[in-house]
PDB file of C-alpha atoms in Angstrom:
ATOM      1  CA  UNK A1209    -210.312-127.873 103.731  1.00 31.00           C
ATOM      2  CA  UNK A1210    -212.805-126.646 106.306  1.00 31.00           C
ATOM      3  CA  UNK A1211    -211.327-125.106 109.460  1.00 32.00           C
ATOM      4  CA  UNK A1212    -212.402-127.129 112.402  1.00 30.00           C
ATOM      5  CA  UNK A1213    -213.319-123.957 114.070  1.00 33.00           C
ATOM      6  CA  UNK A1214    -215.576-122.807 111.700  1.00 32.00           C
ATOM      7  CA  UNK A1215    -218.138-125.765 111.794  1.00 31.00           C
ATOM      8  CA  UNK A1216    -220.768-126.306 114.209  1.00 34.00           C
ATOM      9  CA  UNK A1217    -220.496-128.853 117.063  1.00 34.00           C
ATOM     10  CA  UNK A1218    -224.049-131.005 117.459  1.00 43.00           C
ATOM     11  CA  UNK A1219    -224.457-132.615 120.701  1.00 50.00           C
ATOM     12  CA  UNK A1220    -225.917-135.990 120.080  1.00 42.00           C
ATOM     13  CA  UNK A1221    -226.928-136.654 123.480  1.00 50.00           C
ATOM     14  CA  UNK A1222    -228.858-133.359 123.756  1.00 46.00           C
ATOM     15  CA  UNK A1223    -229.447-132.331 119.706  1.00 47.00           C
ATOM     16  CA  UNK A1224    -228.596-128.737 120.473  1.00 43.00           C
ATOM     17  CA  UNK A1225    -225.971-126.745 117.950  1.00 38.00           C
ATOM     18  CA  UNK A1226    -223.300-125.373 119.611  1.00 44.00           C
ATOM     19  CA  UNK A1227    -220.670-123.451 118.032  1.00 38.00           C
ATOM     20  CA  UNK A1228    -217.316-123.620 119.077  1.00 39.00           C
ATOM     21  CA  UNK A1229    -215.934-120.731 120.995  1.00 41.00           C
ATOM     22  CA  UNK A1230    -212.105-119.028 121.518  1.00 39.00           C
ATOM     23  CA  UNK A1231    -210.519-120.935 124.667  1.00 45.00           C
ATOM     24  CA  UNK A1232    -209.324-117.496 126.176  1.00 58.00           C
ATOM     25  CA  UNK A1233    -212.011-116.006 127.677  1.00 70.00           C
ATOM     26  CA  UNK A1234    -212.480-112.263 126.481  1.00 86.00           C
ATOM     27  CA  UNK A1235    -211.897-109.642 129.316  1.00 93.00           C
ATOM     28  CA  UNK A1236    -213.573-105.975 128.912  1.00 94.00           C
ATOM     29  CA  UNK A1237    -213.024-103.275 131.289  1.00 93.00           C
ATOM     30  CA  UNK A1238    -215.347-100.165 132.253  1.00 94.00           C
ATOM     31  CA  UNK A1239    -218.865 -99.888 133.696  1.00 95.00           C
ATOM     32  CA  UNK A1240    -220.343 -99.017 130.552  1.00 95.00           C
ATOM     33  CA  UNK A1241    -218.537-101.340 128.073  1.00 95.00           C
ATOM     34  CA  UNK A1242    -219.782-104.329 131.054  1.00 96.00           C
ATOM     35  CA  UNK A1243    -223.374-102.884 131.116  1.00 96.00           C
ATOM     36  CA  UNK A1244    -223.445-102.690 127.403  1.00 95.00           C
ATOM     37  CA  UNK A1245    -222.081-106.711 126.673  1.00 94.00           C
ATOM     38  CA  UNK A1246    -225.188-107.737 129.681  1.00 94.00           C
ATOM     39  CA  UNK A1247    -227.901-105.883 127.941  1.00 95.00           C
ATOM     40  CA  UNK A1248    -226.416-107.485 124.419  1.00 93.00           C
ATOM     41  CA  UNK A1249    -226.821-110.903 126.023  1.00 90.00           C
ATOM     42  CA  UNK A1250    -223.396-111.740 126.790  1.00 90.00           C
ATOM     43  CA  UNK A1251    -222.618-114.431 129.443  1.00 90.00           C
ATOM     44  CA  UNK A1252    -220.266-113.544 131.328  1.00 92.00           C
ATOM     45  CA  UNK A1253    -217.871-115.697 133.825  1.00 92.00           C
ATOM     46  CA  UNK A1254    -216.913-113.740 136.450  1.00 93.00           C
ATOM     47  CA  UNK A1255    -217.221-109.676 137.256  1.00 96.00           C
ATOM     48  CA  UNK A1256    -215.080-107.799 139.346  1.00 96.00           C
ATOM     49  CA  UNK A1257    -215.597-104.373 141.037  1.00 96.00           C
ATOM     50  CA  UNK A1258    -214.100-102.145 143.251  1.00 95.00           C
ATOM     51  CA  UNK A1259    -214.397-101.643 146.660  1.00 93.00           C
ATOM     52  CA  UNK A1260    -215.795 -98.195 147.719  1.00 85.00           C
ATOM     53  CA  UNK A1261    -216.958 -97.001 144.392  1.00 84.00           C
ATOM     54  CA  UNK A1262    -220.366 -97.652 144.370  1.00 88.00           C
ATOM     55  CA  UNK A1263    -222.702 -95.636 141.874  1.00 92.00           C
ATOM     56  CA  UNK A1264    -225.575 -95.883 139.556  1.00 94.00           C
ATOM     57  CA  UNK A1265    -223.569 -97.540 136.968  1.00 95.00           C
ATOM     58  CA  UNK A1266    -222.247-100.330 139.550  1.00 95.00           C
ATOM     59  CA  UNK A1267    -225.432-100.686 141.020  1.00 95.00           C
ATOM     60  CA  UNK A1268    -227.166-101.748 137.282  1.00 96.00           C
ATOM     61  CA  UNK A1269    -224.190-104.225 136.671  1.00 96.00           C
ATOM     62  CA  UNK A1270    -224.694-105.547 140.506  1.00 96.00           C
ATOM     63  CA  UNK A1271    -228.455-105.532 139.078  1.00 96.00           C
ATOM     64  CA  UNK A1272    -227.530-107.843 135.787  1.00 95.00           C
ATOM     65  CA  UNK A1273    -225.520-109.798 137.312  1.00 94.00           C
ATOM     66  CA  UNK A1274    -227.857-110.773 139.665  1.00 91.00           C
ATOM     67  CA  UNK A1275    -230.617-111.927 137.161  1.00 91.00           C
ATOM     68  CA  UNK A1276    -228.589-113.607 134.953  1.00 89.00           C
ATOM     69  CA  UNK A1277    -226.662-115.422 137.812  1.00 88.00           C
ATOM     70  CA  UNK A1278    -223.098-114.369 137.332  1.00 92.00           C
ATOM     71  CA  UNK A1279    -220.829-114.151 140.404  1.00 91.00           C
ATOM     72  CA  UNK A1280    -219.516-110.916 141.423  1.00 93.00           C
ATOM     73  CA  UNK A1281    -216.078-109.889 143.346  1.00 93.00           C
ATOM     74  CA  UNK A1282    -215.988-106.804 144.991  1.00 95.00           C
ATOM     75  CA  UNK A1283    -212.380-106.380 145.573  1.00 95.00           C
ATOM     76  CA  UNK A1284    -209.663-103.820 146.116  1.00 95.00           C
ATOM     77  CA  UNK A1285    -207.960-101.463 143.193  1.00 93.00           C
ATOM     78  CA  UNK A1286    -205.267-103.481 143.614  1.00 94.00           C
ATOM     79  CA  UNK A1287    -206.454-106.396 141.986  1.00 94.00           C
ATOM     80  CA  UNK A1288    -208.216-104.693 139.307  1.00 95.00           C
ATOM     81  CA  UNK A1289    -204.381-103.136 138.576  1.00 94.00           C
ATOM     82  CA  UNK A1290    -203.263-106.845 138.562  1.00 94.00           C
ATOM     83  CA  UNK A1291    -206.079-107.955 135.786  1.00 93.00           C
ATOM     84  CA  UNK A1292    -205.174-104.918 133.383  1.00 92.00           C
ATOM     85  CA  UNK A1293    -203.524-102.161 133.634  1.00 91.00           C
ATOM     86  CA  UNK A1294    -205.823-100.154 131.223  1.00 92.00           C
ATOM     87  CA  UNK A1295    -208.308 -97.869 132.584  1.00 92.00           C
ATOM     88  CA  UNK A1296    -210.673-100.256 134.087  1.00 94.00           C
ATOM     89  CA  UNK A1297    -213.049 -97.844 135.627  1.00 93.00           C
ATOM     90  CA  UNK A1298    -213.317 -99.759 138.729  1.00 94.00           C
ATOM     91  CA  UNK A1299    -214.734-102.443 136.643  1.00 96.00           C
ATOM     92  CA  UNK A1300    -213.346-105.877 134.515  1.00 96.00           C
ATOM     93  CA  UNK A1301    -215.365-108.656 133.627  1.00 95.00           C
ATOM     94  CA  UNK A1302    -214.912-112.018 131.295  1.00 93.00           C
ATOM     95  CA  UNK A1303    -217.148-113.359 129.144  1.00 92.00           C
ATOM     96  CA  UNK A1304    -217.114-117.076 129.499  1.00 91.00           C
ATOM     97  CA  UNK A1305    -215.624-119.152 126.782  1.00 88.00           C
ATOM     98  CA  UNK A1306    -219.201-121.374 126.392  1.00 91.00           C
ATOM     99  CA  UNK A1307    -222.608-120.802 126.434  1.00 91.00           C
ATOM    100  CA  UNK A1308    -224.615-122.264 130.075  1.00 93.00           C
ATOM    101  CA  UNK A1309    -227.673-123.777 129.259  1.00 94.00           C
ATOM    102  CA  UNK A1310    -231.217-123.927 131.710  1.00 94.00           C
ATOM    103  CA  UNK A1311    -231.041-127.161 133.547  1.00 97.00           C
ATOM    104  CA  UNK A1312    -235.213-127.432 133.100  1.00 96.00           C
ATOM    105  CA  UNK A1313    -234.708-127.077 129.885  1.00 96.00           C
ATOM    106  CA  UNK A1314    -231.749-129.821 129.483  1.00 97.00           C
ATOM    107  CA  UNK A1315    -234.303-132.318 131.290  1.00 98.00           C
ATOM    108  CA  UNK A1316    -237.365-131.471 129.668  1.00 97.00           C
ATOM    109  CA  UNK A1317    -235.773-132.395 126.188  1.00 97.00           C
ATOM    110  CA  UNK A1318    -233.766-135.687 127.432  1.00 97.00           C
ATOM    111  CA  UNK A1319    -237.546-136.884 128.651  1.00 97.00           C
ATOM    112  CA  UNK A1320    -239.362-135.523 125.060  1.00 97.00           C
ATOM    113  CA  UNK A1321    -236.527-137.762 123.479  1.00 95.00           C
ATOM    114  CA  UNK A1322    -237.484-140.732 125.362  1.00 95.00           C
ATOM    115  CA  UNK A1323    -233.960-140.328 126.524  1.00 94.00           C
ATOM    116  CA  UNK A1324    -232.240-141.798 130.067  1.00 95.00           C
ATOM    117  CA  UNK A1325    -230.818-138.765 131.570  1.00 97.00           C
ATOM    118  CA  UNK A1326    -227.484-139.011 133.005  1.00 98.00           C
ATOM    119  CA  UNK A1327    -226.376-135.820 134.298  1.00 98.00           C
ATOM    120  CA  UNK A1328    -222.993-134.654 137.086  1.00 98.00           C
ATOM    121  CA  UNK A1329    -223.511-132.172 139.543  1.00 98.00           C
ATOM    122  CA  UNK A1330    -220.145-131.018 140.796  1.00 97.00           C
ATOM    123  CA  UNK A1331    -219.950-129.357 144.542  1.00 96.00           C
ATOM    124  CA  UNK A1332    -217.600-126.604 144.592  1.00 93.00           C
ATOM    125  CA  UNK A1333    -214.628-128.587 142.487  1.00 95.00           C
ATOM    126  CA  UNK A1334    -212.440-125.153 141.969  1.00 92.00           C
ATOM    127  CA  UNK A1335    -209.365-126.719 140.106  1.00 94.00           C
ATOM    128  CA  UNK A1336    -209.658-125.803 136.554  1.00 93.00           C
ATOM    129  CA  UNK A1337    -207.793-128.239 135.113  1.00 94.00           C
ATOM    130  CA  UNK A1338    -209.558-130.998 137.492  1.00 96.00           C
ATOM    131  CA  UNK A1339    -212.842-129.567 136.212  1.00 97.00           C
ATOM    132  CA  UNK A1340    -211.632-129.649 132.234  1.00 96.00           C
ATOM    133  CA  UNK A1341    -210.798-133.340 133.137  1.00 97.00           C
ATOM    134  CA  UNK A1342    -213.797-134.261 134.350  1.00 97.00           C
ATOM    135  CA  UNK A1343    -215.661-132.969 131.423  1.00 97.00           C
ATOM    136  CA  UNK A1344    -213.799-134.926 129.217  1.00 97.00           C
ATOM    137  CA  UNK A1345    -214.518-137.922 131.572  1.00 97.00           C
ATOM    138  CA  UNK A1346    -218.509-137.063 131.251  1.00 97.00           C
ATOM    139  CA  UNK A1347    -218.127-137.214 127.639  1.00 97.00           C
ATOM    140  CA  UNK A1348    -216.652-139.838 127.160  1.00 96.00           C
ATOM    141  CA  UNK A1349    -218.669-141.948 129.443  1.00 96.00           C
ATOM    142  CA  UNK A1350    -222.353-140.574 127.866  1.00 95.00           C
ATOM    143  CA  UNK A1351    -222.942-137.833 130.612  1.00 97.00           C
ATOM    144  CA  UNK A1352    -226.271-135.586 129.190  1.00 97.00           C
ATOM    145  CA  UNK A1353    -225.376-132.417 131.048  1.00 98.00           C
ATOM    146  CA  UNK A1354    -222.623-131.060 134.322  1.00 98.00           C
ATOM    147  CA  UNK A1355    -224.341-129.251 136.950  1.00 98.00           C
ATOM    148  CA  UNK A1356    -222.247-126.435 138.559  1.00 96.00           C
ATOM    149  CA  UNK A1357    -222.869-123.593 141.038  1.00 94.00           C
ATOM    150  CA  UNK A1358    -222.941-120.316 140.140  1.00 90.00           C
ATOM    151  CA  UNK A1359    -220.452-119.134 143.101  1.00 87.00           C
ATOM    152  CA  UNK A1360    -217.591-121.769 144.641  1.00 87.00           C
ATOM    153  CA  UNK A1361    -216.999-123.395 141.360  1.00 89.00           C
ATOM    154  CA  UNK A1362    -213.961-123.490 138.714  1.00 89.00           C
ATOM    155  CA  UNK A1363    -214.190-120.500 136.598  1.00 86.00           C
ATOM    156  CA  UNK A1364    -214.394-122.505 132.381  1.00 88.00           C
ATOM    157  CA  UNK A1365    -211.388-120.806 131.021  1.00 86.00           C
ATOM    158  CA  UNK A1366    -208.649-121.845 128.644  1.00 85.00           C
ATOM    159  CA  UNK A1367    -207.145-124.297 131.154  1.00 89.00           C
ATOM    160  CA  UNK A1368    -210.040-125.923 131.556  1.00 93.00           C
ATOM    161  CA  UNK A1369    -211.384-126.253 128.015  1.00 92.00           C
ATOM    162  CA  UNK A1370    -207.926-127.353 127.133  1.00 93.00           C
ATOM    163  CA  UNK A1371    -207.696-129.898 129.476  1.00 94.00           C
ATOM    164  CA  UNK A1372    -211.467-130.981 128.799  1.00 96.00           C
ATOM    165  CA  UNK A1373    -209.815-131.902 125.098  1.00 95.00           C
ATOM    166  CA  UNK A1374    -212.940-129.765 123.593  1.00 92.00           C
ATOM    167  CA  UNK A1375    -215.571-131.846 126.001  1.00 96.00           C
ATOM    168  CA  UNK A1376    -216.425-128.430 127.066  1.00 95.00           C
ATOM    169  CA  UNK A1377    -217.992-127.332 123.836  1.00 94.00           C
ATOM    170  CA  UNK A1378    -219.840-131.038 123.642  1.00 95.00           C
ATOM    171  CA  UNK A1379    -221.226-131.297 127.058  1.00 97.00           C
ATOM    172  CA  UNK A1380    -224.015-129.047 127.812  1.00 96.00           C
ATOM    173  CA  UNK A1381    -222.653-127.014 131.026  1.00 97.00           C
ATOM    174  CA  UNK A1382    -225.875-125.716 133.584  1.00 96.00           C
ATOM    175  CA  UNK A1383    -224.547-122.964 136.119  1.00 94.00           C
ATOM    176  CA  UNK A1384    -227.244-122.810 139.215  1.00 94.00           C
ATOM    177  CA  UNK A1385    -227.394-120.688 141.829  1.00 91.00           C
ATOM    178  CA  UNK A1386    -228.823-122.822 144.076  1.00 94.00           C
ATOM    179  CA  UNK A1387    -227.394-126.354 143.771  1.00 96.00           C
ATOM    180  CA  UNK A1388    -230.029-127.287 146.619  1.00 96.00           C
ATOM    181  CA  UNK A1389    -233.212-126.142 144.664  1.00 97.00           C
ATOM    182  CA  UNK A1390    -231.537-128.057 141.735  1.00 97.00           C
ATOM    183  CA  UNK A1391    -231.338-131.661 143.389  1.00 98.00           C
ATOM    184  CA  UNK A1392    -234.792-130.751 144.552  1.00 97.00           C
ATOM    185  CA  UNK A1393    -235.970-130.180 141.216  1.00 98.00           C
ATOM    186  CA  UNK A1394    -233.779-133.389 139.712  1.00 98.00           C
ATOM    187  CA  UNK A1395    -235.740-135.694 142.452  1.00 97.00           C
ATOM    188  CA  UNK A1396    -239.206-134.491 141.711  1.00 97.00           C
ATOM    189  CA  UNK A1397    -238.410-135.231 137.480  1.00 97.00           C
ATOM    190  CA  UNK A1398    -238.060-138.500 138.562  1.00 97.00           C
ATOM    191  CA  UNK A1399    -233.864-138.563 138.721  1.00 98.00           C
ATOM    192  CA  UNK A1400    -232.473-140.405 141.319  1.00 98.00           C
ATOM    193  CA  UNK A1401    -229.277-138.411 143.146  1.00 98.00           C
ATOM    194  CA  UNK A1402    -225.966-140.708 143.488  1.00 97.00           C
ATOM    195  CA  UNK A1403    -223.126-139.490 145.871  1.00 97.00           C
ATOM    196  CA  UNK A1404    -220.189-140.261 145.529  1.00 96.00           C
ATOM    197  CA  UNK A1405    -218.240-139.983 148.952  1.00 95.00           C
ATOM    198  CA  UNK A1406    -215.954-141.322 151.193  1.00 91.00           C
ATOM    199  CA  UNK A1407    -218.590-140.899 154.212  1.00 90.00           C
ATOM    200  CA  UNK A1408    -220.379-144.470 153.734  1.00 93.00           C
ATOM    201  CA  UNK A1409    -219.288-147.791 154.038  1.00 91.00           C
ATOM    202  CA  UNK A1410    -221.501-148.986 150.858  1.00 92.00           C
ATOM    203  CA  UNK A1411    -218.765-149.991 148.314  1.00 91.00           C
ATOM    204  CA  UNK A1412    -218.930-149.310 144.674  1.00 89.00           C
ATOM    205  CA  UNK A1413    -218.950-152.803 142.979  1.00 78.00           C
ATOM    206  CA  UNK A1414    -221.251-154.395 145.492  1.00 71.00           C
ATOM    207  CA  UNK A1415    -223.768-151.771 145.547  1.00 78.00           C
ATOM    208  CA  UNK A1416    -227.383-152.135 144.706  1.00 88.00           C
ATOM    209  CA  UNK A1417    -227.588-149.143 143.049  1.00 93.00           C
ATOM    210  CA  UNK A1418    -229.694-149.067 139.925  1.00 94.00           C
ATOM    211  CA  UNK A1419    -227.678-146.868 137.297  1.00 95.00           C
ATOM    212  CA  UNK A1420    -230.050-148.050 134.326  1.00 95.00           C
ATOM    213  CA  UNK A1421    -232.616-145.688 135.310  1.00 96.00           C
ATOM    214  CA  UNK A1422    -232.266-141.755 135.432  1.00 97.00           C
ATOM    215  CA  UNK A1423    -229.624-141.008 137.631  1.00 98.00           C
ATOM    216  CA  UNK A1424    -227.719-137.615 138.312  1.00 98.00           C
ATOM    217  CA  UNK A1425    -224.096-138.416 139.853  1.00 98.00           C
ATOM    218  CA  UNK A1426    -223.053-135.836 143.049  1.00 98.00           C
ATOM    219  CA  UNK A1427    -219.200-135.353 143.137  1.00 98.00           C
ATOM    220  CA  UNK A1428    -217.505-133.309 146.239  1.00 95.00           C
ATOM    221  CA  UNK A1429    -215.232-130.735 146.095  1.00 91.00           C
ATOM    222  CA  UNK A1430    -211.431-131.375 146.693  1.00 84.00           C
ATOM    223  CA  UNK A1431    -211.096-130.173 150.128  1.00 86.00           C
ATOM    224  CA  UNK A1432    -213.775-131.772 151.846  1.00 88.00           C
ATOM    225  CA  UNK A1433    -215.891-134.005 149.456  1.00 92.00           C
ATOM    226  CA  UNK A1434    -220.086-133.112 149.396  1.00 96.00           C
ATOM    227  CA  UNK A1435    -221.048-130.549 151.783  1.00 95.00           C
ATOM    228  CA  UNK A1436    -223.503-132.416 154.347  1.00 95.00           C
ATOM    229  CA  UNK A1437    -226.560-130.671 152.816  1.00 96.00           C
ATOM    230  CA  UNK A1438    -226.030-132.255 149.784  1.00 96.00           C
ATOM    231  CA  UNK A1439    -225.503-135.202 151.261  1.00 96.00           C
ATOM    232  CA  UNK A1440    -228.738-135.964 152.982  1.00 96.00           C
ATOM    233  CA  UNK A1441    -230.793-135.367 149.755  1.00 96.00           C
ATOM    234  CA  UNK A1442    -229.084-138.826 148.058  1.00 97.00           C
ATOM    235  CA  UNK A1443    -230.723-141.559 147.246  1.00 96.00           C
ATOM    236  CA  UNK A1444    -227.740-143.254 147.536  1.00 96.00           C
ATOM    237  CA  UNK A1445    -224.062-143.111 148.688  1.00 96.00           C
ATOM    238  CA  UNK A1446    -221.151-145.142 147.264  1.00 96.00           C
ATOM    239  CA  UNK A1447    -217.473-145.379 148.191  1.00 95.00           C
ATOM    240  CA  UNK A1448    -214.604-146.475 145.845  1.00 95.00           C
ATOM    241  CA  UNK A1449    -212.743-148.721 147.840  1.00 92.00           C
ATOM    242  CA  UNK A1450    -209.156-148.008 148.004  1.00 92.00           C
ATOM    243  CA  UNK A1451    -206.255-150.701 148.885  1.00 90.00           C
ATOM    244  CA  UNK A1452    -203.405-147.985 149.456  1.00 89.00           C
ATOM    245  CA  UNK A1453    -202.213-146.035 152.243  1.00 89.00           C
ATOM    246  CA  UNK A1454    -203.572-142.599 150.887  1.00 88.00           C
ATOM    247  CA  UNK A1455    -207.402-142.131 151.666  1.00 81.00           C
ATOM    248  CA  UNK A1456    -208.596-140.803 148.559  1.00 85.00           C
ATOM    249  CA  UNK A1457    -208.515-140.064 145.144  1.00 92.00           C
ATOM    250  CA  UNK A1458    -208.163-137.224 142.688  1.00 94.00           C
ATOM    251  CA  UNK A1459    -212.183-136.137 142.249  1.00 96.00           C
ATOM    252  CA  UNK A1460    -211.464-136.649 138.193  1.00 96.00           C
ATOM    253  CA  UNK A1461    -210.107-140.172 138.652  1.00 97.00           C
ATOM    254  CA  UNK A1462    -213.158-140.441 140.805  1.00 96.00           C
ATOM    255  CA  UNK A1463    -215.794-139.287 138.761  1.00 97.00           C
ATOM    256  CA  UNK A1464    -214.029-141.104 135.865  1.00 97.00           C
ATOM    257  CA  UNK A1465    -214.639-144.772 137.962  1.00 97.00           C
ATOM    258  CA  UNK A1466    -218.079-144.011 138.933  1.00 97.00           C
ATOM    259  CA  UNK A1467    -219.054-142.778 135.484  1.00 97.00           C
ATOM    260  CA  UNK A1468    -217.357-145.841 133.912  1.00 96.00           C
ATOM    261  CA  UNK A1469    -219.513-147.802 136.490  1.00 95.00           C
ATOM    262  CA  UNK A1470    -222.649-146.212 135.266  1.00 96.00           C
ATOM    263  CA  UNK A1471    -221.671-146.329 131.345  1.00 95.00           C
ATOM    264  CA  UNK A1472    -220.996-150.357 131.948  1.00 92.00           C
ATOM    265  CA  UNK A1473    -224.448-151.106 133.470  1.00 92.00           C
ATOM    266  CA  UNK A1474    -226.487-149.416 131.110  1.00 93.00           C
ATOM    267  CA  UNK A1475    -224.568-151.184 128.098  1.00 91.00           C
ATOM    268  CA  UNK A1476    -225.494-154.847 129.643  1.00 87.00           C
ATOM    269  CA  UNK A1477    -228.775-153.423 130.446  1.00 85.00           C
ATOM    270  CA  UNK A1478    -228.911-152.604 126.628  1.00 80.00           C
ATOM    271  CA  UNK A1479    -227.657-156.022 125.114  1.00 71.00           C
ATOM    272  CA  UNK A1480    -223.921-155.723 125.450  1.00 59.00           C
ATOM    273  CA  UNK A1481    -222.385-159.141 126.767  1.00 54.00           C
ATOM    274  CA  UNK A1482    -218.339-158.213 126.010  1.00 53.00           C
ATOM    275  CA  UNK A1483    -217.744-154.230 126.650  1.00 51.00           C
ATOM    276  CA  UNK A1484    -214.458-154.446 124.960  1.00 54.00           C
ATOM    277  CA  UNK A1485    -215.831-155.282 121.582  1.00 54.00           C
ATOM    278  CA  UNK A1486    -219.466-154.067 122.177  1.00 55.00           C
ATOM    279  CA  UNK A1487    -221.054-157.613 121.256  1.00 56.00           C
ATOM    280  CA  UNK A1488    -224.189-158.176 121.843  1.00 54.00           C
ATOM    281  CA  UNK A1489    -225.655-161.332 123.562  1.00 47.00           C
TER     282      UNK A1489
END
């Protein structure tokens, strides 16, 4: 029988092949190991350096890392000491567990499809295990591509692809490092921006909010929901109204309503009277 993890995953949404990867993320250590895995065109999660021990070698990793938007740590030899206890060099880095894809390029091919992009930008949502959920969410509800900053965001380890079910090998991932310049770009290809906050009074079911036409879904982080910047560049806002005492929801149970919101208007758009059985009209 073939092993699951040796065949190649096809995302029908997007038509890319994307092989599966390990779900621990692979940490090397030492500035010339780290230099050598950039320059072979690994991608790479996170880097970490130490304080105070600048040199030539730091400075071309500082130099990678910037062009190929990976977020660096400059932190103390303690926490090096914590991630291995190997001789690090001053250095450690991961290389991430799936491949991030150019969000130009995930647009450009939904539109040469004559596809209806739907696409999830997520603003600073840091728990792993939140973020693996709300992949599998986006999956499962038709999402085309998530949308994450470069810096601020979860970190797509084994927690997160775990908890994603394998949604995280399906979904095309984008990491930006400038989530402004990236709703810019969304509006001007002709994708409307939905947030999804707490900070409106226009409730989700009795909105006049358009989801059958390309739409790109803005979820907050779990502290303190969109940052206000964000915020003013949607062409909409929508709350889920809530009948309890506690004022809000876990953002995966969020983005899991709104999505199902979205998925449910484009089906009746598209012929579907009952959604439970799919039947058309």
């Amino acid at each position: 029988m073939e092993s699951r993890n040796n065949r190649e995953y096809v995302n029908p949404r997007y038509g890319s092949s994307r092989a599966p990867k390990e779900d621990k993320m692979e940490m090397i250590f030492g500035l010339r190991p780290i230099i050598e895995a950039m320059l072979a065109g690994k991608v790479m999660e996170k880097i970490f350096l130490q304080k105070s021990a600048r040199n030539p070698m730091t400075d071309e990793i500082l130099e990678l890392a910037k062009k190929a938007d990976v977020p660096v740590a400059v932190v103390p030899i303690e926490k090096l000491n914590k991630l291995t206890r190997k001789n690090h060099q001053g250095a450690v880095a991961y290389i991430s567990a799936i491949t991030y894809l150019p969000l130009a390029e995930i647009v450009t091919s939904l539109y040469e499809k004559g596809k209806n992009p739907l696409l999830l930008i997520l603003d600073r949502v840091t728990d792993v295990r939140n973020f693996g959920s709300i992949a599998r969410n986006a999956e499962c509800m038709g999402v085309d591509a998530i949308v994450i900053p470069s810096r601020g965001g979860a970190q797509v380890n084994a927690d997160a692809i775990k908890t994603s079910a394998g949604a995280l090998h399906l979904v095309p991932v984008c990491r930006e490092p400038n989530l402004k310049e990236a709703l810019d770009y969304l509006k001007n290809s002709g994708i409307q921006l939905v947030a999804c906050t707490e900070k409106t009074d226009v409730m989700l079911p009795d909105s006049q909010v358009d989801f059958t036409v390309p739409t790109a879904i803005i979820m907050g982080s779990e502290e303190d929901g969109i940052s206000p910047e964000y915020l003013k560049r949607a062409d909409a806002k929508l709350r889920i109204p809530l009948i309890g005492q506690i004022g809000s929801l876990n953002v995966s149970v969020a983005t899991g309503i709104i999505l199902y919101e979205v998925m449910s208007h484009r089906l009746r758009e598209s012929g579907y009277s009952n959604l439970n059985t799919f039947e058309p009209r």
